Amino acid sequence: MKGSTYRRCSCRDPKTGKELGASCPKRNSRNHCTYSVRQELPPREDGSRRSFARGGYSSLKAAQADLDHVRALMGLAEADDPEGVQLIAEMLAEVSGEKLPLPDVEETRRRLKAGQDLVGSLTVAEWLDRWLAGKRIRKSGINRYETDVRVHLKPHIGDRRLDRLRVSHLSEMFTRITDINAEVLEQNAQRREAVEELATVPWKGVENRARRKAMKAAIDAMPPFRRVTGPSTRQHIKATLRTALNDAIGQQIITFNPAAHVEIDPVRKPKALVWTDERLARWQQTGEKPSPVMVWTPEQTGAFLDFVAEDRLYAMWHLIAFRGLRRGEACGQPWSETNLDRHSLTVTGQLVQDGWEVEASEPKTDSGFRVVALDDDTVGVLERHRKQQEAEREEWGTAWVETGLVFTQEDGSWLHPGKVTDLFERLVLASDLPPIRLHDLRHGAATLMLAAGIDVKIVSDTLGHSDTRITRDIYQSVLPHVGKSAAEATAKLVPLQRKSEAEKAAHEAEKARKKSKRAKKAQLGAKRKNAKTKRKKPKK
């Protein structure tokens, strides 16, 4: 198809306003005119003409280079591929009309073969919407992704072109999130101060009522209390974007994932700590927990189970405390996967809370599907629970809801995981034991297994961890007496010539005792010798 380069003068006649063109007296000057290109493109489907046109080149060489570039792009589509020809023509027409840079030939070749948009104008927001629509995971997971996209990703980087997203853009986003956190904390503090000041103003009196009204109006005008975006949430935002961009790479839309390379503050997960006497005393004085994750001692666990022995869901508390099931796993455990004769149960599902709605779901990972061995006492507890459930079924009659689950409400319907957590917290408060979360009861089961000397691999499999490193990372601190025993056993393996301070003191005391004993013996011997001498002395 026809294509050409040409010189153009933009000077205009001062009287008529028309371009002078070839009649410009300065046209022959070396740097006066600019160069332009025009390339005919394949006609539209309706037969109308279209072309690629661009001007403003400072030299003929630069204009010719772009014309050759356009022709190379047109040559990417074979003559027997009318669809490809039209796609290339539409791309060049758009690039010309929008004055966009000419796309790379090899990149365009790859996009054409992959059936992707040739211009690459897809934005991050458009891709995230497309990505979310194609996800086939449980509802709670979709909602978590959707929150990250709606609250953070779209507002900060949604308008950027997907193929031009860079690590620096993501660094700017997380910096902005940190700045917003500072603003939220300051606004929360201001609102809190205003609320506290309002509480000090008396209700009675005309002046006080007027002041309270003005203060309430000022508080209403302030931003509401908001939560900051913590380290864990920022890591989840990064993970959401990384997953979405990996899928874009899989579909050959982009070739680089900047979310895999952006650096943000790491999350330090809290370690499980045991409620020792010292920590308990400190908590009673200050009301502060040493760690968000606290674990009862065996004695405290036993005291709680004794306290809730008559509770309708005692079997659930017992099972979580000894076998470490997750809340959702316990709520969703069916009798069909609970074999009391073989002393085992198989975890195959769970009840998941999404907002306040509850849905049945499979475990998140393959390691969640597992067989959990049961001890004799736990089997006995579950057998008594089954008899109790049978009695409730008879009492409810036709109103009984047949779910087939081990733990249910009194009418047989699902237990709400959120209500189970609330009940557990009320029971802990009534027991006068130090506070733990329901999930910490599972942590306690892991700690007890490790304290009993069970191999960490078995503990990991019982808990449903995908890797033993997760188990070690969470449960580095075990019960104090177990750590002391391990320390003593380790110390005895190494023969040392030096003695400890206690051993030295005992040795010195023993030397002093022996010296005193020898002195007393010598004194007694001297007395006996004197007495004997007196007896042998002749009389005068």
Coordinates of C-alpha atoms in Angstrom, one line a residue:
M1 CA 0.0 0.0 0.0
K2 CA 1.1 3.6 -0.7
G3 CA 3.1 5.4 1.9
S4 CA 5.3 8.5 1.7
T5 CA 7.3 11.1 3.6
Y6 CA 7.1 14.8 2.8
R7 CA 8.2 18.2 4.1
R8 CA 5.6 20.5 5.5
C9 CA 5.7 24.2 6.3
S10 CA 3.2 25.5 8.8
C11 CA 3.7 29.2 8.1
R12 CA 0.5 31.1 7.3
D13 CA -0.3 34.2 5.2
P14 CA -0.9 37.0 7.7
K15 CA -3.8 38.4 5.6
T16 CA -5.7 35.2 4.7
G17 CA -4.6 32.9 7.5
K18 CA -4.0 30.1 5.0
E19 CA -0.8 27.9 5.1
L20 CA 1.8 29.1 2.6
G21 CA 3.0 25.7 1.8
A22 CA 5.4 25.5 -1.1
S23 CA 5.2 29.3 -1.5
C24 CA 6.8 30.0 1.8
P25 CA 10.0 32.1 1.2
K26 CA 11.7 30.2 4.0
R27 CA 10.9 26.8 2.8
N28 CA 14.3 26.1 1.4
S29 CA 16.0 26.9 4.7
R30 CA 17.6 23.8 6.2
N31 CA 15.8 23.8 9.6
H32 CA 12.6 25.6 8.7
C33 CA 10.2 22.8 7.8
T34 CA 9.4 19.6 9.5
Y35 CA 8.8 16.2 7.9
S36 CA 5.6 14.1 8.0
V37 CA 4.6 10.5 7.1
R38 CA 1.4 9.0 5.7
Q39 CA 0.7 5.4 5.1
E40 CA -2.5 4.0 3.6
L41 CA -4.1 1.3 5.8
P42 CA -6.4 -1.6 4.8
P43 CA -9.9 -0.2 4.4
R44 CA -12.6 -0.7 7.0
E45 CA -15.1 -3.4 6.7
D46 CA -17.6 -1.0 5.1
G47 CA -15.0 -0.1 2.5
S48 CA -14.1 3.4 3.8
R49 CA -10.5 4.5 3.7
R50 CA -8.2 5.1 6.6
S51 CA -4.5 5.9 7.0
F52 CA -1.7 6.4 9.5
A53 CA -0.5 10.0 9.5
R54 CA 2.1 11.7 11.8
G55 CA 4.2 14.9 11.5
G56 CA 6.7 17.0 13.4
Y57 CA 9.8 15.0 12.5
S58 CA 13.0 17.1 12.5
S59 CA 14.7 15.1 9.8
L60 CA 13.8 13.0 6.9
K61 CA 15.7 10.1 8.5
A62 CA 13.5 10.1 11.5
A63 CA 10.4 10.2 9.4
Q64 CA 11.5 7.4 7.2
A65 CA 12.3 5.2 10.3
D66 CA 8.8 5.6 11.6
L67 CA 7.3 4.8 8.2
D68 CA 9.4 1.6 8.0
H69 CA 8.2 0.8 11.6
V70 CA 4.6 1.2 10.5
R71 CA 5.1 -1.0 7.4
A72 CA 6.8 -3.7 9.6
L73 CA 3.7 -3.7 11.9
M74 CA 1.5 -4.1 8.9
G75 CA 3.6 -7.0 7.7
L76 CA 2.8 -9.0 10.9
A77 CA -0.6 -10.2 9.6
E78 CA -0.5 -12.6 6.7
A79 CA -2.6 -11.8 3.6
D80 CA -4.8 -14.9 4.2
D81 CA -5.6 -13.7 7.7
P82 CA -8.2 -11.0 7.2
E83 CA -9.0 -10.8 11.0
G84 CA -5.3 -10.1 11.8
V85 CA -5.1 -7.5 9.0
Q86 CA -8.1 -5.7 10.4
L87 CA -6.7 -5.8 14.0
I88 CA -3.3 -4.4 12.9
A89 CA -5.1 -1.6 10.9
E90 CA -7.4 -0.7 13.8
M91 CA -4.3 -0.6 16.1
L92 CA -2.4 1.7 13.8
A93 CA -5.4 4.0 13.3
E94 CA -5.9 4.3 17.1
V95 CA -2.2 4.9 17.6
S96 CA -2.3 7.7 14.9
G97 CA -5.5 9.3 16.2
E98 CA -4.4 9.2 19.9
K99 CA -0.8 10.2 19.0
L100 CA 0.5 7.2 20.9
P101 CA 4.0 5.8 20.6
L102 CA 4.4 3.1 17.9
P103 CA 4.3 -0.3 19.7
D104 CA 7.2 -2.7 19.5
V105 CA 7.1 -5.1 16.6
E106 CA 8.0 -8.3 18.5
E107 CA 5.6 -7.4 21.4
T108 CA 2.8 -6.8 18.9
R109 CA 3.6 -10.1 17.2
R110 CA 3.3 -11.9 20.5
R111 CA 0.0 -10.2 21.4
L112 CA -1.4 -10.9 17.9
K113 CA -0.6 -14.6 18.3
A114 CA -2.0 -14.7 21.8
G115 CA -5.2 -13.0 20.8
Q116 CA -4.6 -10.1 23.2
D117 CA -5.4 -6.3 22.9
L118 CA -2.7 -5.0 20.5
V119 CA -2.6 -1.4 21.9
G120 CA -2.3 -2.5 25.5
S121 CA -4.7 0.0 26.9
L122 CA -6.1 -2.3 29.5
T123 CA -6.0 -0.7 32.9
V124 CA -5.3 -2.3 36.3
A125 CA -8.9 -1.7 37.4
E126 CA -10.3 -3.3 34.3
W127 CA -8.0 -6.3 34.7
L128 CA -8.9 -6.7 38.4
D129 CA -12.6 -6.7 37.6
R130 CA -12.1 -9.3 34.9
W131 CA -9.9 -11.4 37.2
L132 CA -12.4 -11.3 40.1
A133 CA -15.2 -12.3 37.7
G134 CA -13.3 -15.4 36.7
K135 CA -12.3 -16.6 40.2
R136 CA -13.9 -19.8 41.3
I137 CA -13.2 -20.0 45.0
R138 CA -15.4 -19.9 48.1
K139 CA -17.4 -16.8 48.8
S140 CA -15.4 -15.6 51.8
G141 CA -12.2 -15.7 49.7
I142 CA -13.8 -13.7 46.9
N143 CA -15.1 -11.1 49.4
R144 CA -11.6 -10.7 50.9
Y145 CA -10.1 -10.2 47.4
E146 CA -12.9 -7.8 46.5
T147 CA -12.2 -5.7 49.6
D148 CA -8.5 -5.4 48.8
V149 CA -9.4 -4.4 45.2
R150 CA -12.2 -1.9 46.1
V151 CA -10.6 -0.3 49.1
H152 CA -7.0 -0.1 48.2
L153 CA -5.9 -1.3 44.7
K154 CA -8.4 0.6 42.5
P155 CA -8.2 3.9 44.3
H156 CA -4.4 3.9 44.2
I157 CA -3.4 2.2 40.9
G158 CA -6.6 1.4 39.1
D159 CA -6.2 4.0 36.4
R160 CA -2.7 2.9 35.4
R161 CA -2.2 0.8 32.3
L162 CA -1.6 -2.8 33.2
D163 CA 1.4 -3.3 30.9
R164 CA 3.1 -0.2 32.3
L165 CA 2.6 -1.0 36.1
R166 CA 6.0 -0.7 37.8
V167 CA 7.5 -1.5 41.2
S168 CA 7.8 2.2 41.9
H169 CA 4.1 2.6 41.5
L170 CA 3.4 0.0 44.2
S171 CA 6.0 1.5 46.5
E172 CA 4.2 4.8 46.2
M173 CA 0.9 3.1 46.9
F174 CA 2.1 1.5 50.2
T175 CA 3.8 4.8 51.2
R176 CA 0.4 6.5 50.7
I177 CA -1.3 3.8 52.7
T178 CA 1.2 4.5 55.6
D179 CA 0.5 8.2 55.3
I180 CA -3.2 7.6 55.5
N181 CA -2.7 5.5 58.6
A182 CA -1.0 8.5 60.3
E183 CA -3.9 10.7 59.3
V184 CA -6.5 8.2 60.6
L185 CA -4.7 7.9 63.9
E186 CA -4.6 11.7 64.3
Q187 CA -8.3 12.0 63.4
N188 CA -9.3 9.2 65.7
A189 CA -7.3 10.9 68.6
Q190 CA -9.0 14.2 67.9
R191 CA -12.5 12.6 67.9
R192 CA -11.7 10.6 71.0
E193 CA -10.6 13.8 72.9
A194 CA -13.7 15.6 71.8
V195 CA -16.0 12.7 73.0
E196 CA -14.1 12.6 76.3
E197 CA -14.5 16.3 76.8
L198 CA -18.2 16.1 75.9
A199 CA -18.6 13.5 78.7
T200 CA -17.3 16.1 81.3
V201 CA -19.9 18.7 80.4
P202 CA -22.9 18.6 82.7
W203 CA -26.4 18.1 81.3
K204 CA -28.2 20.7 83.4
G205 CA -28.1 24.5 82.7
V206 CA -28.8 26.5 79.6
E207 CA -25.2 27.2 78.9
N208 CA -24.2 23.6 79.4
R209 CA -26.9 22.4 77.0
A210 CA -25.8 24.9 74.4
R211 CA -22.2 23.9 74.8
R212 CA -23.1 20.2 74.5
K213 CA -25.1 20.9 71.3
A214 CA -22.2 22.8 69.7
M215 CA -19.7 20.1 70.7
K216 CA -21.9 17.3 69.3
A217 CA -22.2 19.2 66.0
A218 CA -18.4 19.5 65.9
I219 CA -18.0 15.8 66.6
D220 CA -20.5 14.9 63.9
A221 CA -18.5 17.0 61.4
M222 CA -15.3 15.1 62.2
P223 CA -14.4 11.9 60.2
P224 CA -15.7 8.8 61.9
F225 CA -13.5 6.4 63.8
R226 CA -11.6 4.2 61.4
R227 CA -9.3 1.3 61.5
V228 CA -5.8 1.6 60.2
T229 CA -4.4 -0.7 57.5
G230 CA -2.1 -2.9 59.6
P231 CA 1.0 -4.9 58.4
S232 CA -1.1 -8.1 57.9
T233 CA -3.6 -6.3 55.7
R234 CA -0.8 -4.7 53.7
Q235 CA 0.7 -8.1 53.1
H236 CA -2.7 -9.4 52.0
I237 CA -3.1 -6.5 49.6
K238 CA 0.3 -7.3 48.1
A239 CA -0.6 -11.0 47.9
T240 CA -3.9 -10.2 46.2
L241 CA -2.2 -8.1 43.5
R242 CA 0.6 -10.6 43.0
T243 CA -2.0 -13.4 42.4
A244 CA -4.0 -11.2 40.0
L245 CA -0.8 -10.2 38.0
N246 CA 0.4 -13.8 37.9
D247 CA -2.8 -14.8 36.2
A248 CA -2.3 -11.9 33.8
I249 CA 1.2 -13.3 33.0
G250 CA -0.4 -16.8 32.5
Q251 CA -2.7 -15.3 29.9
Q252 CA 0.3 -13.5 28.3
I253 CA -1.2 -10.1 28.9
I254 CA 2.0 -8.9 30.7
T255 CA 5.4 -10.4 31.1
F256 CA 6.5 -8.9 34.5
N257 CA 4.9 -9.0 37.9
P258 CA 5.9 -5.9 40.0
A259 CA 4.0 -7.1 43.0
A260 CA 6.5 -9.9 43.4
H261 CA 9.4 -7.4 43.8
V262 CA 7.9 -4.6 45.9
E263 CA 9.2 -4.5 49.5
I264 CA 7.0 -3.7 52.4
D265 CA 7.4 -4.1 56.2
P266 CA 7.3 -7.8 57.2
V267 CA 4.6 -9.1 59.6
R268 CA 5.8 -10.5 62.9
K269 CA 3.3 -13.2 63.9
P270 CA 2.7 -13.3 67.7
K271 CA 4.2 -16.4 69.4
A272 CA 2.1 -18.6 71.6
L273 CA 3.0 -18.0 75.3
V274 CA 1.9 -20.1 78.3
W275 CA 0.0 -18.6 81.2
T276 CA 2.8 -19.1 83.8
D277 CA 2.3 -17.9 87.4
E278 CA 4.4 -14.8 86.7
R279 CA 2.4 -13.8 83.6
L280 CA -0.8 -14.5 85.5
A281 CA 0.2 -12.2 88.3
R282 CA 1.2 -9.5 85.9
W283 CA -2.2 -9.8 84.1
Q284 CA -4.1 -9.6 87.3
Q285 CA -2.2 -6.4 88.2
T286 CA -2.4 -4.6 84.8
G287 CA -5.1 -6.4 82.8
E288 CA -2.7 -6.7 79.9
K289 CA -2.1 -10.0 78.1
P290 CA 1.6 -10.8 77.4
S291 CA 0.8 -11.9 73.9
P292 CA -2.3 -12.0 71.7
V293 CA -1.8 -15.7 71.6
M294 CA -1.9 -17.2 75.1
V295 CA -2.0 -20.9 76.0
W296 CA -3.3 -22.5 79.2
T297 CA -1.1 -24.9 81.2
P298 CA -2.4 -28.5 81.5
E299 CA -3.7 -27.7 85.0
Q300 CA -5.6 -24.7 83.6
T301 CA -7.0 -26.7 80.7
G302 CA -8.2 -29.4 83.1
A303 CA -9.8 -26.7 85.4
F304 CA -11.7 -25.3 82.4
L305 CA -12.9 -28.7 81.2
D306 CA -14.1 -29.5 84.8
F307 CA -15.9 -26.2 84.9
V308 CA -17.8 -26.8 81.6
A309 CA -18.4 -30.5 82.3
E310 CA -22.2 -30.0 82.3
D311 CA -22.2 -27.7 79.3
R312 CA -24.2 -29.0 76.3
L313 CA -21.2 -28.5 74.0
Y314 CA -18.7 -30.0 76.4
A315 CA -17.7 -32.6 73.8
M316 CA -16.7 -29.9 71.4
W317 CA -14.5 -28.1 73.9
H318 CA -12.9 -31.4 74.8
L319 CA -12.2 -32.3 71.2
I320 CA -10.6 -28.9 70.4
A321 CA -8.6 -29.0 73.6
F322 CA -7.1 -32.4 73.0
R323 CA -7.1 -32.8 69.2
G324 CA -6.7 -29.3 68.0
L325 CA -9.6 -29.0 65.5
R326 CA -10.3 -25.6 64.1
R327 CA -13.6 -23.9 65.0
G328 CA -15.1 -24.3 61.6
E329 CA -13.9 -27.9 61.4
A330 CA -15.5 -28.8 64.7
C331 CA -18.8 -27.1 63.7
G332 CA -18.8 -28.9 60.3
Q333 CA -17.7 -32.4 61.4
P334 CA -20.2 -35.0 60.2
W335 CA -21.0 -38.3 62.0
S336 CA -20.4 -40.1 58.8
E337 CA -16.7 -39.2 59.0
T338 CA -16.4 -39.9 62.8
N339 CA -15.6 -43.6 63.4
L340 CA -15.6 -44.1 67.2
D341 CA -15.0 -47.9 66.8
R342 CA -11.7 -47.2 65.1
H343 CA -10.9 -44.3 67.4
S344 CA -10.5 -41.7 64.5
L345 CA -12.3 -39.0 62.6
T346 CA -11.6 -37.6 59.2
V347 CA -11.7 -33.9 58.6
T348 CA -13.4 -33.3 55.2
G349 CA -15.2 -30.0 55.5
Q350 CA -15.9 -27.0 57.7
L351 CA -18.5 -24.3 58.3
V352 CA -17.1 -20.9 57.2
Q353 CA -18.4 -17.6 58.5
D354 CA -18.6 -14.8 55.9
G355 CA -19.7 -11.6 57.5
W356 CA -22.5 -13.1 59.6
E357 CA -23.6 -15.7 57.0
V358 CA -22.5 -19.3 57.3
E359 CA -21.7 -21.7 54.4
A360 CA -20.3 -25.2 54.2
S361 CA -16.9 -25.5 52.5
E362 CA -14.1 -27.9 52.0
P363 CA -10.8 -27.3 53.8
K364 CA -8.7 -24.5 52.2
T365 CA -5.6 -26.8 51.5
D366 CA -4.9 -30.4 50.9
S367 CA -3.3 -30.7 54.3
G368 CA -6.7 -29.7 55.8
F369 CA -8.0 -33.1 54.7
R370 CA -6.7 -35.4 57.4
V371 CA -7.4 -38.3 59.7
V372 CA -7.2 -37.4 63.4
A373 CA -6.7 -40.2 66.0
L374 CA -8.8 -40.3 69.1
D375 CA -7.9 -41.4 72.6
D376 CA -10.2 -43.6 74.7
D377 CA -11.4 -40.7 76.9
T378 CA -12.3 -38.6 73.9
V379 CA -14.2 -41.5 72.3
G380 CA -16.1 -41.9 75.5
V381 CA -17.0 -38.2 75.6
L382 CA -18.2 -38.4 72.0
E383 CA -20.3 -41.5 72.7
R384 CA -22.1 -39.7 75.6
H385 CA -22.6 -36.7 73.3
R386 CA -24.2 -38.9 70.6
K387 CA -26.7 -40.3 73.2
Q388 CA -27.5 -36.7 74.2
Q389 CA -28.1 -35.8 70.6
E390 CA -30.4 -38.8 70.1
A391 CA -32.5 -37.7 73.1
E392 CA -32.8 -34.2 71.6
R393 CA -33.8 -35.7 68.2
E394 CA -36.6 -37.6 69.9
E395 CA -37.7 -34.5 71.9
W396 CA -37.9 -32.3 68.8
G397 CA -39.6 -35.0 66.7
T398 CA -40.6 -33.8 63.2
A399 CA -39.2 -30.4 63.9
W400 CA -35.6 -31.8 64.1
V401 CA -33.3 -30.5 61.3
E402 CA -31.2 -33.4 60.0
T403 CA -27.8 -32.1 59.2
G404 CA -25.8 -35.2 60.1
L405 CA -23.3 -33.1 62.0
V406 CA -21.7 -34.1 65.4
F407 CA -22.2 -30.7 67.0
T408 CA -25.5 -28.9 66.3
Q409 CA -28.0 -26.6 67.9
E410 CA -30.7 -28.2 70.1
D411 CA -33.0 -28.7 67.0
G412 CA -30.2 -30.3 64.9
S413 CA -29.4 -27.2 62.8
W414 CA -26.0 -25.8 62.1
L415 CA -24.0 -24.1 64.9
H416 CA -23.0 -20.6 64.0
P417 CA -19.2 -20.3 64.4
G418 CA -19.5 -16.7 65.7
K419 CA -22.0 -17.7 68.4
V420 CA -19.7 -20.6 69.4
T421 CA -16.8 -18.1 69.9
D422 CA -19.1 -15.9 72.0
L423 CA -20.2 -18.8 74.2
F424 CA -16.6 -19.9 74.7
E425 CA -15.6 -16.4 75.8
R426 CA -18.5 -16.2 78.3
L427 CA -17.5 -19.6 79.8
V428 CA -13.8 -18.5 80.1
L429 CA -14.9 -15.3 81.9
A430 CA -17.2 -17.3 84.3
S431 CA -14.4 -19.8 85.1
D432 CA -12.1 -17.1 86.5
L433 CA -9.3 -18.5 84.4
P434 CA -6.9 -16.2 82.4
P435 CA -8.3 -15.2 79.0
I436 CA -7.6 -17.1 75.8
R437 CA -9.3 -17.2 72.5
L438 CA -11.2 -20.3 71.2
H439 CA -8.4 -20.7 68.6
D440 CA -5.9 -20.7 71.5
L441 CA -7.5 -23.8 72.8
R442 CA -6.3 -25.4 69.5
H443 CA -2.9 -23.9 70.2
G444 CA -3.0 -25.5 73.6
A445 CA -3.6 -28.9 72.1
A446 CA -0.5 -28.5 70.0
T447 CA 1.6 -27.5 73.0
L448 CA 0.3 -30.5 75.0
M449 CA 1.3 -32.8 72.2
L450 CA 4.8 -31.3 71.9
A451 CA 5.1 -31.5 75.7
A452 CA 4.2 -35.1 75.7
G453 CA 7.2 -35.8 73.4
I454 CA 5.2 -36.4 70.2
D455 CA 7.1 -35.9 67.0
V456 CA 6.6 -32.5 65.4
K457 CA 5.6 -34.2 62.1
I458 CA 2.7 -36.0 63.8
V459 CA 1.6 -32.8 65.6
S460 CA 1.7 -31.0 62.3
D461 CA -0.4 -33.6 60.6
T462 CA -2.9 -33.7 63.4
L463 CA -3.3 -29.9 63.2
G464 CA -3.6 -29.9 59.4
H465 CA -0.5 -27.7 58.8
S466 CA 1.0 -27.8 55.3
D467 CA 4.5 -27.8 56.6
T468 CA 6.2 -28.7 59.9
R469 CA 8.0 -25.3 59.8
I470 CA 4.6 -23.7 60.5
T471 CA 4.2 -25.8 63.6
R472 CA 7.7 -25.0 64.8
D473 CA 7.3 -21.3 64.1
I474 CA 4.0 -21.0 66.0
Y475 CA 4.9 -23.2 69.0
Q476 CA 8.5 -22.3 69.8
S477 CA 7.6 -21.8 73.4
V478 CA 6.4 -24.9 75.2
L479 CA 5.4 -25.6 78.7
P480 CA 8.1 -24.3 81.2
H481 CA 8.8 -27.6 82.9
V482 CA 9.4 -29.3 79.5
G483 CA 11.9 -26.6 78.6
K484 CA 13.7 -27.0 82.0
S485 CA 13.8 -30.8 81.6
A486 CA 15.3 -30.5 78.1
A487 CA 17.9 -28.0 79.4
E488 CA 19.0 -30.2 82.2
A489 CA 19.1 -33.3 80.0
T490 CA 21.3 -31.4 77.5
A491 CA 23.7 -30.1 80.2
K492 CA 24.3 -33.6 81.5
L493 CA 25.6 -34.7 78.2
V494 CA 28.7 -32.5 78.4
P495 CA 31.4 -33.4 81.0
L496 CA 32.9 -30.3 82.6
Q497 CA 35.9 -30.0 84.9
R498 CA 34.8 -26.7 86.2
K499 CA 32.1 -26.5 88.9
S500 CA 29.1 -24.3 89.1
E501 CA 28.9 -21.7 91.9
A502 CA 26.5 -23.9 93.8
E503 CA 28.8 -26.9 93.5
K504 CA 31.8 -24.7 94.7
A505 CA 29.8 -23.5 97.7
A506 CA 28.8 -27.1 98.6
H507 CA 32.4 -28.2 98.2
E508 CA 33.7 -25.5 100.5
A509 CA 31.0 -26.3 103.0
E510 CA 32.0 -30.0 102.9
K511 CA 35.7 -29.0 103.4
A512 CA 34.8 -26.8 106.4
R513 CA 32.7 -29.6 107.9
K514 CA 35.5 -32.1 107.6
K515 CA 38.0 -29.7 109.0
S516 CA 35.8 -29.0 112.0
K517 CA 35.3 -32.7 112.5
R518 CA 39.1 -33.3 112.5
A519 CA 39.6 -30.4 114.9
K520 CA 37.0 -31.9 117.3
K521 CA 38.6 -35.3 117.0
A522 CA 42.1 -33.9 117.7
Q523 CA 40.7 -32.0 120.7
L524 CA 39.0 -35.1 122.1
G525 CA 42.2 -37.1 121.6
A526 CA 44.2 -34.4 123.5
K527 CA 41.8 -34.6 126.4
R528 CA 42.0 -38.4 126.6
K529 CA 45.8 -38.2 126.5
N530 CA 45.9 -35.7 129.4
A531 CA 43.5 -37.8 131.4
K532 CA 45.7 -40.9 130.8
T533 CA 48.8 -39.0 131.8
K534 CA 47.2 -37.9 135.1
R535 CA 46.3 -41.4 136.0
K536 CA 49.9 -42.7 135.5
K537 CA 51.5 -39.8 137.5
P538 CA 53.1 -41.3 140.8
K539 CA 51.8 -40.2 144.2
K540 CA 54.1 -38.1 146.4

